[in-house]
Tab-separated table of C-alpha atoms and ligand atoms in Angstrom:
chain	number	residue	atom	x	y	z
A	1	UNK	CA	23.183	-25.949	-26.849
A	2	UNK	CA	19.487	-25.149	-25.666
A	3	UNK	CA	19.726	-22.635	-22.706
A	4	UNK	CA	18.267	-24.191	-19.561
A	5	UNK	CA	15.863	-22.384	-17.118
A	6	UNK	CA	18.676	-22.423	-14.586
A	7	UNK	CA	21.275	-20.804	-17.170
A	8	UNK	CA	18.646	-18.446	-18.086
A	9	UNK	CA	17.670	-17.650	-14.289
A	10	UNK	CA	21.790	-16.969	-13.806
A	11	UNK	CA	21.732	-14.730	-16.751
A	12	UNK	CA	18.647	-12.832	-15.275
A	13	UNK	CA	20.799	-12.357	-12.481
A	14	UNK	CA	23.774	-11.506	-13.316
A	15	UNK	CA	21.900	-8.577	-15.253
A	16	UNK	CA	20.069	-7.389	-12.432
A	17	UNK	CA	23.752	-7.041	-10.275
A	18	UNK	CA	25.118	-5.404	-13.587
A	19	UNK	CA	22.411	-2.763	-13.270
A	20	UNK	CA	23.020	-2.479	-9.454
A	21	UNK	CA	19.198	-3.485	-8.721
A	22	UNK	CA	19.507	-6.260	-6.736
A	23	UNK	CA	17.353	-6.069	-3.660
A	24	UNK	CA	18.480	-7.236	-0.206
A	25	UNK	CA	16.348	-8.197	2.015
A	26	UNK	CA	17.320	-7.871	5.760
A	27	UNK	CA	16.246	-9.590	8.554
A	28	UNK	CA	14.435	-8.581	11.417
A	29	UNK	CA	14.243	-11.014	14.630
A	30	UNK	CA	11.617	-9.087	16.450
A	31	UNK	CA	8.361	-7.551	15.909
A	32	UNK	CA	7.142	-5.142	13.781
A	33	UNK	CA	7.482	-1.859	15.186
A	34	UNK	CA	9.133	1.743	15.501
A	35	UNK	CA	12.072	0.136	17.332
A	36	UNK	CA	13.632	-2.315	15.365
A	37	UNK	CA	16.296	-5.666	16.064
A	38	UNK	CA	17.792	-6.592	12.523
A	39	UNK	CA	20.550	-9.083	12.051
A	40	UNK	CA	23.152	-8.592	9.611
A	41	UNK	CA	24.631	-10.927	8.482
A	42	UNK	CA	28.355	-10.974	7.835
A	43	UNK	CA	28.042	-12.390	4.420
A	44	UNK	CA	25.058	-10.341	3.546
A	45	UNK	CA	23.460	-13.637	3.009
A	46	UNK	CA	19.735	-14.226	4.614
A	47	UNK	CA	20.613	-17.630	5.793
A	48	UNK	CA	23.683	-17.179	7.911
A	49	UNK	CA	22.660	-16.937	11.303
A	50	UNK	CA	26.027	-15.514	12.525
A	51	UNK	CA	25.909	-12.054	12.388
A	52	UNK	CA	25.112	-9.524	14.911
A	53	UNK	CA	22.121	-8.266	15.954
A	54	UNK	CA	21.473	-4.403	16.299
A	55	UNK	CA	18.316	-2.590	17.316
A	56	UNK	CA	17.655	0.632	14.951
A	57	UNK	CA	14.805	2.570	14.405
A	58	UNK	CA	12.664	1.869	11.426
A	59	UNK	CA	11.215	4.626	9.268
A	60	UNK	CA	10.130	2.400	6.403
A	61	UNK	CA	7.199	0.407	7.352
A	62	UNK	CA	3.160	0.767	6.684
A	63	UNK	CA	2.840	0.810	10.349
A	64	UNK	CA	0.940	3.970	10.005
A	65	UNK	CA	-0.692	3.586	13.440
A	66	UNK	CA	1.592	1.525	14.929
A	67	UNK	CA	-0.692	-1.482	15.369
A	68	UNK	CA	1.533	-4.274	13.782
A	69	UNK	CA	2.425	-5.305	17.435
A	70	UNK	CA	-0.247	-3.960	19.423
A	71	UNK	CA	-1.385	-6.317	22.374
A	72	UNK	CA	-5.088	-5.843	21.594
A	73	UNK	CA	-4.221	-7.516	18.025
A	74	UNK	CA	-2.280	-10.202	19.403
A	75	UNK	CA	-4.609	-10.760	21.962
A	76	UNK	CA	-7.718	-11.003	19.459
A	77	UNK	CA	-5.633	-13.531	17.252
A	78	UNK	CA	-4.620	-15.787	20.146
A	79	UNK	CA	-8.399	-15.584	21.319
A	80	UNK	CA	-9.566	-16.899	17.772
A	81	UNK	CA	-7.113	-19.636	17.791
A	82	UNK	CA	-8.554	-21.277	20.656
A	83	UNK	CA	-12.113	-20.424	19.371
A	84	UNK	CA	-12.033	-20.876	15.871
A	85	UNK	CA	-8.952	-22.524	15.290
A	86	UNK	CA	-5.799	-22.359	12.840
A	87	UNK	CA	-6.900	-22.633	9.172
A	88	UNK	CA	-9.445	-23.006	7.051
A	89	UNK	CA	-8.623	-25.656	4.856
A	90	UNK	CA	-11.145	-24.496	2.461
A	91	UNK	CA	-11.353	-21.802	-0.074
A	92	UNK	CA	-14.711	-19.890	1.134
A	93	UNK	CA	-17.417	-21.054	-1.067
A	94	UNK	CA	-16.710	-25.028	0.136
A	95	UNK	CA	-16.461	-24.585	3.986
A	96	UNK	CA	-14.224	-21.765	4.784
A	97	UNK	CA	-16.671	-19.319	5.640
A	98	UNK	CA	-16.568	-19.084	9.208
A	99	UNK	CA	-19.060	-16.334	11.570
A	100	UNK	CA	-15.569	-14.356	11.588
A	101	UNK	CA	-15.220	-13.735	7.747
A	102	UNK	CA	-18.471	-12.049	7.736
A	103	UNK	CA	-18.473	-9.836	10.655
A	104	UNK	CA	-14.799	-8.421	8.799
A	105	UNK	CA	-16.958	-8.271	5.836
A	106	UNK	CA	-20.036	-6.072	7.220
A	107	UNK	CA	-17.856	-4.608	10.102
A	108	UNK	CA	-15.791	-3.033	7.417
A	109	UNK	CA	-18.451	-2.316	5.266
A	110	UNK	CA	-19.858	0.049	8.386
A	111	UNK	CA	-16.400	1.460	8.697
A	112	UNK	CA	-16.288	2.634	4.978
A	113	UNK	CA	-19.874	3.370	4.755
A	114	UNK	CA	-21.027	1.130	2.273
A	115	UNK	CA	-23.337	-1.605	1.523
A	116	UNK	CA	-21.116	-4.406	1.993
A	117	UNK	CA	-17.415	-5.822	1.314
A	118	UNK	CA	-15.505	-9.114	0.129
A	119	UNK	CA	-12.097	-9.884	1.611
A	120	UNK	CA	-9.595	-11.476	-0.448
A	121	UNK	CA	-6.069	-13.425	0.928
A	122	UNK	CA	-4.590	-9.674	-0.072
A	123	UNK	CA	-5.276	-6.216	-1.599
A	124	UNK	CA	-3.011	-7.428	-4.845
A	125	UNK	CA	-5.790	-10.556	-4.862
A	126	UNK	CA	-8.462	-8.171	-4.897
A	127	UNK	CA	-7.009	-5.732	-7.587
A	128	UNK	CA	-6.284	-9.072	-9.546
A	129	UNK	CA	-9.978	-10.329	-9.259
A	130	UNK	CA	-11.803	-7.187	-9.430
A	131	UNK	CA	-12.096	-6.139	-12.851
A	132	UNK	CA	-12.823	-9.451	-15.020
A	133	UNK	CA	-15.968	-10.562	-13.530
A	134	UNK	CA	-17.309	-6.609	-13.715
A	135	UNK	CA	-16.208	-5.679	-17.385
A	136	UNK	CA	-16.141	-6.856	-20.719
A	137	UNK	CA	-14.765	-6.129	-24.274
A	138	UNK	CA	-17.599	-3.547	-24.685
A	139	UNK	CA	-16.207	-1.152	-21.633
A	140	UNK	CA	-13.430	1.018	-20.911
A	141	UNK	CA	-10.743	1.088	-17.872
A	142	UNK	CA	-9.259	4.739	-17.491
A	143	UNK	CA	-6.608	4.195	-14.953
A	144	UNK	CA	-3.905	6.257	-13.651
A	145	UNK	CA	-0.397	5.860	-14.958
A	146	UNK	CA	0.843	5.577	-11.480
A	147	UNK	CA	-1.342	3.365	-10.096
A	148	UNK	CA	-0.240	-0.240	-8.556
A	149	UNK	CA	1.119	-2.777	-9.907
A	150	UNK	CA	-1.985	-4.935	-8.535
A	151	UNK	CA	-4.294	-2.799	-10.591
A	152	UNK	CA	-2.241	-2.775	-13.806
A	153	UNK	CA	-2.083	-6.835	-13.521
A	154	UNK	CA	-5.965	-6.510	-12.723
A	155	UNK	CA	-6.527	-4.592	-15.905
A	156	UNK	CA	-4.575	-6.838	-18.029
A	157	UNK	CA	-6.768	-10.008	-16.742
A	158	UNK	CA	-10.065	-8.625	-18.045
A	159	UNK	CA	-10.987	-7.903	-21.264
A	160	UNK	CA	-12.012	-4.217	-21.323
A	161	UNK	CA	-10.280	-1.844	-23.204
A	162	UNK	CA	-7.589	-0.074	-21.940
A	163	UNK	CA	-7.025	3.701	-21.776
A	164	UNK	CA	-4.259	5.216	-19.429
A	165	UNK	CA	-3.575	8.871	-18.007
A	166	UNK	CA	-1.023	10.682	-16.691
A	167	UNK	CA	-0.470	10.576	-12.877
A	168	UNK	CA	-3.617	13.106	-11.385
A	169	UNK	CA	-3.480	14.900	-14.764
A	170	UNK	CA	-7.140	15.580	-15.196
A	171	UNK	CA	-7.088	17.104	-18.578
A	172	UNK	CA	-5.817	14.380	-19.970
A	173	UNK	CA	-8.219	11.588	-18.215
A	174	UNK	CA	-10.959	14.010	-19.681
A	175	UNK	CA	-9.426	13.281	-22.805
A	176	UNK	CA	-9.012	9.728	-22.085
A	177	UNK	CA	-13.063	9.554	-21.328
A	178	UNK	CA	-13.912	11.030	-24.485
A	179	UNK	CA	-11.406	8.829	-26.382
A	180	UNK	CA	-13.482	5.800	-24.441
A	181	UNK	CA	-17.017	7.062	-25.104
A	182	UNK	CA	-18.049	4.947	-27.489
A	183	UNK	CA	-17.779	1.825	-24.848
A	184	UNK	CA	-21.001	0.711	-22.968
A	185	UNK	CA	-19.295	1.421	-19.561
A	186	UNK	CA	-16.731	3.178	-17.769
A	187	UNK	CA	-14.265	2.748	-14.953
A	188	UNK	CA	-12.101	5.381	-13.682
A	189	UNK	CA	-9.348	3.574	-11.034
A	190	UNK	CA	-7.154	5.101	-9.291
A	191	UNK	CA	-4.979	5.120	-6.185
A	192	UNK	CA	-6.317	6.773	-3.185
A	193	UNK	CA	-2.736	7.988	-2.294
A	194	UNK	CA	0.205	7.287	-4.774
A	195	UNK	CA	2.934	5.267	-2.796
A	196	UNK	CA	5.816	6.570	-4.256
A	197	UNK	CA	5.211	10.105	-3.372
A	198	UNK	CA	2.594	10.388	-0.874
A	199	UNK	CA	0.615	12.802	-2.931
A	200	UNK	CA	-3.640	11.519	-2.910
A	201	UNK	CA	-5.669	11.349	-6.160
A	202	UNK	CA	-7.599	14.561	-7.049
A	203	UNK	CA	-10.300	12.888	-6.574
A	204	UNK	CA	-13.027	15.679	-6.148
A	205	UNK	CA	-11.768	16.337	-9.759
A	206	UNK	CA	-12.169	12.702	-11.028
A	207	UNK	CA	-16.040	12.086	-9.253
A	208	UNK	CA	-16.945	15.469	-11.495
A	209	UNK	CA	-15.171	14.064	-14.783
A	210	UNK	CA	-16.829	10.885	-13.833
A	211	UNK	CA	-20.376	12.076	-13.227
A	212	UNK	CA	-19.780	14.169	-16.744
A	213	UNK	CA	-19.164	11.518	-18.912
A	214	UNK	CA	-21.008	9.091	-17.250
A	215	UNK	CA	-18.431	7.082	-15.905
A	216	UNK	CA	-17.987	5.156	-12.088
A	217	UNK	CA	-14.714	5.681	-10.578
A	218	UNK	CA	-13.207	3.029	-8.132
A	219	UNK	CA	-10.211	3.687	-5.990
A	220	UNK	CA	-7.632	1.876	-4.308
A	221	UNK	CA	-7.039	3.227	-0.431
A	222	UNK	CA	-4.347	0.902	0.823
A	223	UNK	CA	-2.407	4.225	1.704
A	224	UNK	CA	-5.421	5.579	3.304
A	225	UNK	CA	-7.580	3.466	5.042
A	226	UNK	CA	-7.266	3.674	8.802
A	227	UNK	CA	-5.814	6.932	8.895
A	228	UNK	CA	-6.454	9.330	5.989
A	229	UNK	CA	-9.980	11.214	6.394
A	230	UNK	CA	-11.773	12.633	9.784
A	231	UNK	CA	-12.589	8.994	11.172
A	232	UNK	CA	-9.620	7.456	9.116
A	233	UNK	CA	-12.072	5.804	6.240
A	234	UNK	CA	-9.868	6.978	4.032
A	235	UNK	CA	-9.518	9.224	0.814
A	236	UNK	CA	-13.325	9.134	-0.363
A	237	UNK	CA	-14.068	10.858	3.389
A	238	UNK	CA	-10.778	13.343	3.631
A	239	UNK	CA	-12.204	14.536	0.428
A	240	UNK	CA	-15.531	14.385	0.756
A	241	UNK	CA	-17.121	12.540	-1.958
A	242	UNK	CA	-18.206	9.275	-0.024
A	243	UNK	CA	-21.161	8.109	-1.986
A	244	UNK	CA	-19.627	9.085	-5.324
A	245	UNK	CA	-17.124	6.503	-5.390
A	246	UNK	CA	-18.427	3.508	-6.512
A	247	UNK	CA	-15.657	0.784	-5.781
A	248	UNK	CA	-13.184	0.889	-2.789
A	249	UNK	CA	-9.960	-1.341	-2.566
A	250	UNK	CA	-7.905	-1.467	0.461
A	251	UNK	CA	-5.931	-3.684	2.542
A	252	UNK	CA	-5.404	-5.196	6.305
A	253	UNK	CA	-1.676	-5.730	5.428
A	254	UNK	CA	-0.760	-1.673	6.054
A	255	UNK	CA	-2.677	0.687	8.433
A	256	UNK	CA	-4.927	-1.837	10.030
A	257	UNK	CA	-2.623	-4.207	12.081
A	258	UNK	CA	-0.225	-4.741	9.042
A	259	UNK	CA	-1.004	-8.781	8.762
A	260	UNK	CA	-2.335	-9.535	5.886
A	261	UNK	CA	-5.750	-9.673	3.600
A	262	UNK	CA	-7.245	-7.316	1.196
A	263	UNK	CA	-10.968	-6.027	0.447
A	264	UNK	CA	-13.345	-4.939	-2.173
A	265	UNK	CA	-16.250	-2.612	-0.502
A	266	UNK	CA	-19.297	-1.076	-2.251
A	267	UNK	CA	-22.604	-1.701	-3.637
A	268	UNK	CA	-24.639	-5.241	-2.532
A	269	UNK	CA	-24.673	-6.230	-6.392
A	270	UNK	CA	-20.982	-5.819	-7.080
A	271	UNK	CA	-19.884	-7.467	-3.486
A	272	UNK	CA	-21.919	-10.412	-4.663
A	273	UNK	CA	-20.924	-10.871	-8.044
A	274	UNK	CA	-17.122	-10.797	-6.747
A	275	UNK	CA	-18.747	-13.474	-4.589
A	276	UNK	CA	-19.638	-15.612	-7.340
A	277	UNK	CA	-16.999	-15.288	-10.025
A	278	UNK	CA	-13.674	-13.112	-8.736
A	279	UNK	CA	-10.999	-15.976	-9.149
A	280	UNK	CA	-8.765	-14.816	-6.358
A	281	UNK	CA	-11.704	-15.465	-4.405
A	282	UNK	CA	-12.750	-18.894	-5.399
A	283	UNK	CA	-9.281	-20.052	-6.144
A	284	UNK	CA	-7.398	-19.911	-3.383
A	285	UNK	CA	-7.682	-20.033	0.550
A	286	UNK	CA	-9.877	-18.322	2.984
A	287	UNK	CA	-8.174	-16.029	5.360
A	288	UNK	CA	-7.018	-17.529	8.774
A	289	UNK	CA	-9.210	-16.576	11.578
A	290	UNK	CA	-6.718	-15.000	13.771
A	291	UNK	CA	-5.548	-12.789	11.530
A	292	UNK	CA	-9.856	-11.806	10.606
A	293	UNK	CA	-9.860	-11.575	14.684
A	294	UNK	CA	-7.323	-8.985	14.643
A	295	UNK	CA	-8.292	-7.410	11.587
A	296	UNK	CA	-11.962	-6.589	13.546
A	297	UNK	CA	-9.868	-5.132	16.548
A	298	UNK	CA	-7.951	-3.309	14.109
A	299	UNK	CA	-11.136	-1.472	12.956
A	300	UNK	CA	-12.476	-0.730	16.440
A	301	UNK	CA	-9.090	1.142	17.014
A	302	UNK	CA	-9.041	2.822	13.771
A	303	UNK	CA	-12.602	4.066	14.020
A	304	UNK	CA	-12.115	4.810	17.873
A	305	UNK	CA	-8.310	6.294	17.596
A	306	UNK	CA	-8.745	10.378	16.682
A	307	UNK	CA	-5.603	10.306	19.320
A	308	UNK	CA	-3.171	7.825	16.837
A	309	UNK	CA	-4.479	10.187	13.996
A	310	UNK	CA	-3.470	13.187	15.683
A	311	UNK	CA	-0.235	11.749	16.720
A	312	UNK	CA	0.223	10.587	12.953
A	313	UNK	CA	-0.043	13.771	11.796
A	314	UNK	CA	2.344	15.269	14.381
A	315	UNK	CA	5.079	13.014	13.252
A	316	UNK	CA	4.789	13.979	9.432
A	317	UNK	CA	4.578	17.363	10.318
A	318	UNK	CA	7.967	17.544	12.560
A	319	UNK	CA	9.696	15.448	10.486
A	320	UNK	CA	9.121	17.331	7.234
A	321	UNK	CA	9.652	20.426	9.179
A	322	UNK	CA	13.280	19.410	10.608
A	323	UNK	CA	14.103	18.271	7.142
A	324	UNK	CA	13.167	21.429	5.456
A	325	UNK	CA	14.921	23.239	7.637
A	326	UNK	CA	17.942	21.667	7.439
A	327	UNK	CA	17.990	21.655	3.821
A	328	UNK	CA	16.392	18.355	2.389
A	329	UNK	CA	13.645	18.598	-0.598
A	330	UNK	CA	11.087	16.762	-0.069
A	331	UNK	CA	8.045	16.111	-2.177
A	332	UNK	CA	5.401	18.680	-0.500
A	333	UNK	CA	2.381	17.457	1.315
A	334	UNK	CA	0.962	16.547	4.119
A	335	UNK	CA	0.867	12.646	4.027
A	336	UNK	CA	2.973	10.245	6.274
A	337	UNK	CA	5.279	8.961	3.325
A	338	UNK	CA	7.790	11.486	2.944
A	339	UNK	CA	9.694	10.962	0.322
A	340	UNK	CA	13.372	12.711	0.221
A	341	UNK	CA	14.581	13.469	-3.095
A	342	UNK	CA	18.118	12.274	-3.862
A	343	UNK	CA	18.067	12.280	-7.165
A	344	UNK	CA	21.038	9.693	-8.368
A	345	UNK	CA	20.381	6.434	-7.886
A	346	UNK	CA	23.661	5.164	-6.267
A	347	UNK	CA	23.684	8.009	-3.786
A	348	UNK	CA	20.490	7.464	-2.607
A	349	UNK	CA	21.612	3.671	-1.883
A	350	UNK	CA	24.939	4.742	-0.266
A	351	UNK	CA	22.653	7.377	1.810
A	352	UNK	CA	20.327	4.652	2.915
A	353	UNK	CA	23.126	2.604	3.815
A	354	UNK	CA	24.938	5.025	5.594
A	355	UNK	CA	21.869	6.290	7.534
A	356	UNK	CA	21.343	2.242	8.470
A	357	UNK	CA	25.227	2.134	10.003
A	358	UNK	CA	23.601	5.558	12.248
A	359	UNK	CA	20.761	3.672	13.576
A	360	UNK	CA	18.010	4.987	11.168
A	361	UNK	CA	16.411	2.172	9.066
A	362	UNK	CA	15.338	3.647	5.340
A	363	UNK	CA	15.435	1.813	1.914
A	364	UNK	CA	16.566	4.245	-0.965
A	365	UNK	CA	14.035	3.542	-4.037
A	366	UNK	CA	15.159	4.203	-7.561
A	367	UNK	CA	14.148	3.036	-11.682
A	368	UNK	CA	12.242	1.465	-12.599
A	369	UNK	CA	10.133	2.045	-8.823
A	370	UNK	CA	10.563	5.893	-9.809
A	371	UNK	CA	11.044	8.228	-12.689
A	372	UNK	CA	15.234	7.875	-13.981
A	373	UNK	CA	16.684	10.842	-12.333
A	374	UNK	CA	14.533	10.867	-9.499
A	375	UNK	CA	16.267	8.199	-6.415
A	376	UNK	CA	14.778	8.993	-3.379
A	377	UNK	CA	14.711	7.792	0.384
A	378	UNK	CA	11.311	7.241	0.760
A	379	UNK	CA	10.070	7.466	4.639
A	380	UNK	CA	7.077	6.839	6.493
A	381	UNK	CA	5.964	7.846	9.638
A	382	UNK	CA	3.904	6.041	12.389
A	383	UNK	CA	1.730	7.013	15.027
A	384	UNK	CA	4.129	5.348	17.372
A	385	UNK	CA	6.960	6.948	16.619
A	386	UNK	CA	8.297	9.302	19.485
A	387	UNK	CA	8.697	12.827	18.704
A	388	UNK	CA	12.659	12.406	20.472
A	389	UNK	CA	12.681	9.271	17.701
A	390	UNK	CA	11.457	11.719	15.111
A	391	UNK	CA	14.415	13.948	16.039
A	392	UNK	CA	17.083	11.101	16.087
A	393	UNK	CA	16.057	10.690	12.343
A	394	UNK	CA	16.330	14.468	11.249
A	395	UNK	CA	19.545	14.460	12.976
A	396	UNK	CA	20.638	11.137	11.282
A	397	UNK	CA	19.814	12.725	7.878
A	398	UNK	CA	21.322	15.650	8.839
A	399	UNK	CA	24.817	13.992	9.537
A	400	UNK	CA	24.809	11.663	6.684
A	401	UNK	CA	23.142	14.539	3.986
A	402	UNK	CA	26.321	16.391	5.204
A	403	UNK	CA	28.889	13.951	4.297
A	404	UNK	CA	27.345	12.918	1.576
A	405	UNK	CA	27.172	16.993	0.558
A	406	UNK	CA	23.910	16.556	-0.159
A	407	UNK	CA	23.008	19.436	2.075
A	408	UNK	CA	25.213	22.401	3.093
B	1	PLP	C1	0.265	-2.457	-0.690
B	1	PLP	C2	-0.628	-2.171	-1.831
B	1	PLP	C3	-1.341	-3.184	-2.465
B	1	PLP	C4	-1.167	-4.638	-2.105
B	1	PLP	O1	-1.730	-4.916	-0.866
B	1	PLP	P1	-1.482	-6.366	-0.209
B	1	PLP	O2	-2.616	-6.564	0.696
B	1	PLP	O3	-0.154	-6.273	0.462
B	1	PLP	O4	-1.448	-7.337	-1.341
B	1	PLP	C5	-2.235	-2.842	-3.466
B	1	PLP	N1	-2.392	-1.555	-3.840
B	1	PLP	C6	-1.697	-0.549	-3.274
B	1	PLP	C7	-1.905	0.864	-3.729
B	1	PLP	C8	-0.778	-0.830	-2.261
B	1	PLP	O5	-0.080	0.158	-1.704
């Protein structure tokens, strides 16, 4: 009997629940935000409406500052629905270009310092349509073995040749550009900041190995823009090397309002090719206006908001302190993910669970996400988190880490 794509879907299935990696999603009946309502449902099943709601503080979102329900968003998307309307209807190049698309476009391109930008229906659009139109079988991709799955599938859509490193080792990417020097050209990608651990590309380090063996680097800030860097532009700035990064990659669906949309910024020539061929781009539909509306208030905060940058940092800062001292390791650093190091998998799930039942919202992450071996409760702080909320969390942990004897 030939297998059907149902059977084989069931089968698929059943072998995810056999390896215990079944994802649940939750669901959450009010905004985005620090403070939380989920309902669970007594079944565990999305659909049933019947179970009891329970507000809980959330320490997992990429609400870095805390913008995903701010009024002056919602206020800018309501205002573009009554001047520009719904939807577009229209991928860009027909008629879904509207005034809006292009002031996000040069707005950001101010924010990140460069010439110009492209904005795609989402950052994994814009890693997927990136790298066909600017490379051929003649060049070479060096790309971090970390880096997102958006990049990886953007790498495997184009036809240069592939050549991989491991994460931020930069001996072996100089190795890697060697291996690649007999291609006509050279991309370096990387994440800004690797999501899984919160640790940022060396990427002082990569701009020299680049410049050395004549290579451009491009790098993907999602975990950055907004709020990494002295006016929150991201990694390229916190480091320093603006101007020696050649391609940026970011989204609007994290730090800046947490909606939705991606971007490509740099150089005139590259924005425009994108223009022309980047199927992502042509393919599919232009970006509502509301959610372009909010994504310009969104800069004006970030650019403006040294305050929710300060506040960020406070946050991290206490929290990895109280954790420290009560025991937890963490991986070091200074970002807001803070990821707390479990170790086995089914722990860290019955951790995460338990810590949910206290009022603390955190998802436990374990392989294939992360190395075997290395579960974890990854966390991220916001800007509009509370310090007392802060401290409800390290107490939380605290509690649970104890029963679990996790921590002494
Ligand atoms: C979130 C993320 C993406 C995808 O962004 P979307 O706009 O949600 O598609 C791409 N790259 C990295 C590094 C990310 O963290």
């Amino acid at each position: 009997m030939t297998e059907t794509l149902i059977n084989a879907a069931e089968r698929a299935l059943r072998d995810i629940d056999s390896a215990g990696t079944r994802k649940h999603e939750r669901l959450i009946v009010s905004p985005q935000s620090t403070r939380i309502v989920t309902r669970i449902a007594e079944n565990g099943e999305l659909e049933d409406s019947s179970g009891s709601t329970r507000e809980v503080l959330n320490f997992c979102a990429n609400n870095y500052l805390g913008l995903a329900d701010d009024a002056r968003l919602i206020n800018a998307a309501k205002e573009a629905l009554d001047t520009h309307g719904f939807g577009m209807a229209s991928v860009r190049f027909i008629c879904g270009t509207q005034d809006l698309h292009r002031q996000l476009e040069r707005r950001l391109a101010d924010y990140l310092a460069v010439e110009d930008s492209i904005v795609f229906p989402s950052c994994f659009d814009a890693n997927g349509g990136v790298f066909e139109p600017l490379l051929d079988e003649n060049d070479g991709i060096i790309s971090d073995s970390l880096n997102h799955a958006s990049i990886i599938d953007g790498v495997r859509l184009c036809k240069a040749q592939r050549f991989r490193y491991a994460n931020n080792d930069m001996e072996e990417l100089e190795r890697q550009l060697i291996a690649a020097k007999a291609c006509k050209r050279r991309l370096i990608v990387t994440d800004g900041v690797f999501s899984m651990d919160g640790i940022m590309a060396d990427l002082p380090s990569i701009c020299d190995l680049a410049e050395k063996h004549d290579a451009s680097v491009m790098v993907d800030d999602c975990h950055a823009t907004g709020f990494v860097g002295e006016r929150g532009a991201g990694t390229p700035e916190f480091h320093g090397v603006e101007g020696r990064v050649q391609i940026l990659t970011g989204t609007f669906g994290k730090a800046l309002g947490g909606g939705s949309g991606g971007y490509v910024a740099g150089p005139r020539p590259i924005v425009e090719l994108l223009r022309q061929r980047a199927r992502p781009y042509l393919f599919s539909n232009a970006v509502a206006p509301p959610i372009c509306a909010a994504a310009l208030a969104a800069i004006d905060i970030a650019e403006a908001s040294g305050e929710l940058r300060a506040s960020l940092r406070d946050n991290a800062a206490q929290f990895r302190r109280g954790m420290s001292d009560v025991g937890f390791d963490l991986v070091a650093g200074d970002h807001p993910i803070i990821p707390v190091m479990i170790g086995d998998a089914a722990l860290a799930a019955r951790l995460a669970d338990d810590l949910l039942a206290r009022g603390i919202y955190v998802v436990a992450f374990s392989y294939p996400v992360v190395p075997q071996g290395q579960a974890r409760i990854r966390t991220q702080m916001s800007a509009a988190h509370t310090p007392e909320q802060i401290e409800q969390a390290v107490r939380a942990f605290e509690e649970a880490g104890r029963a679990h004897g996790l921590i002494p």
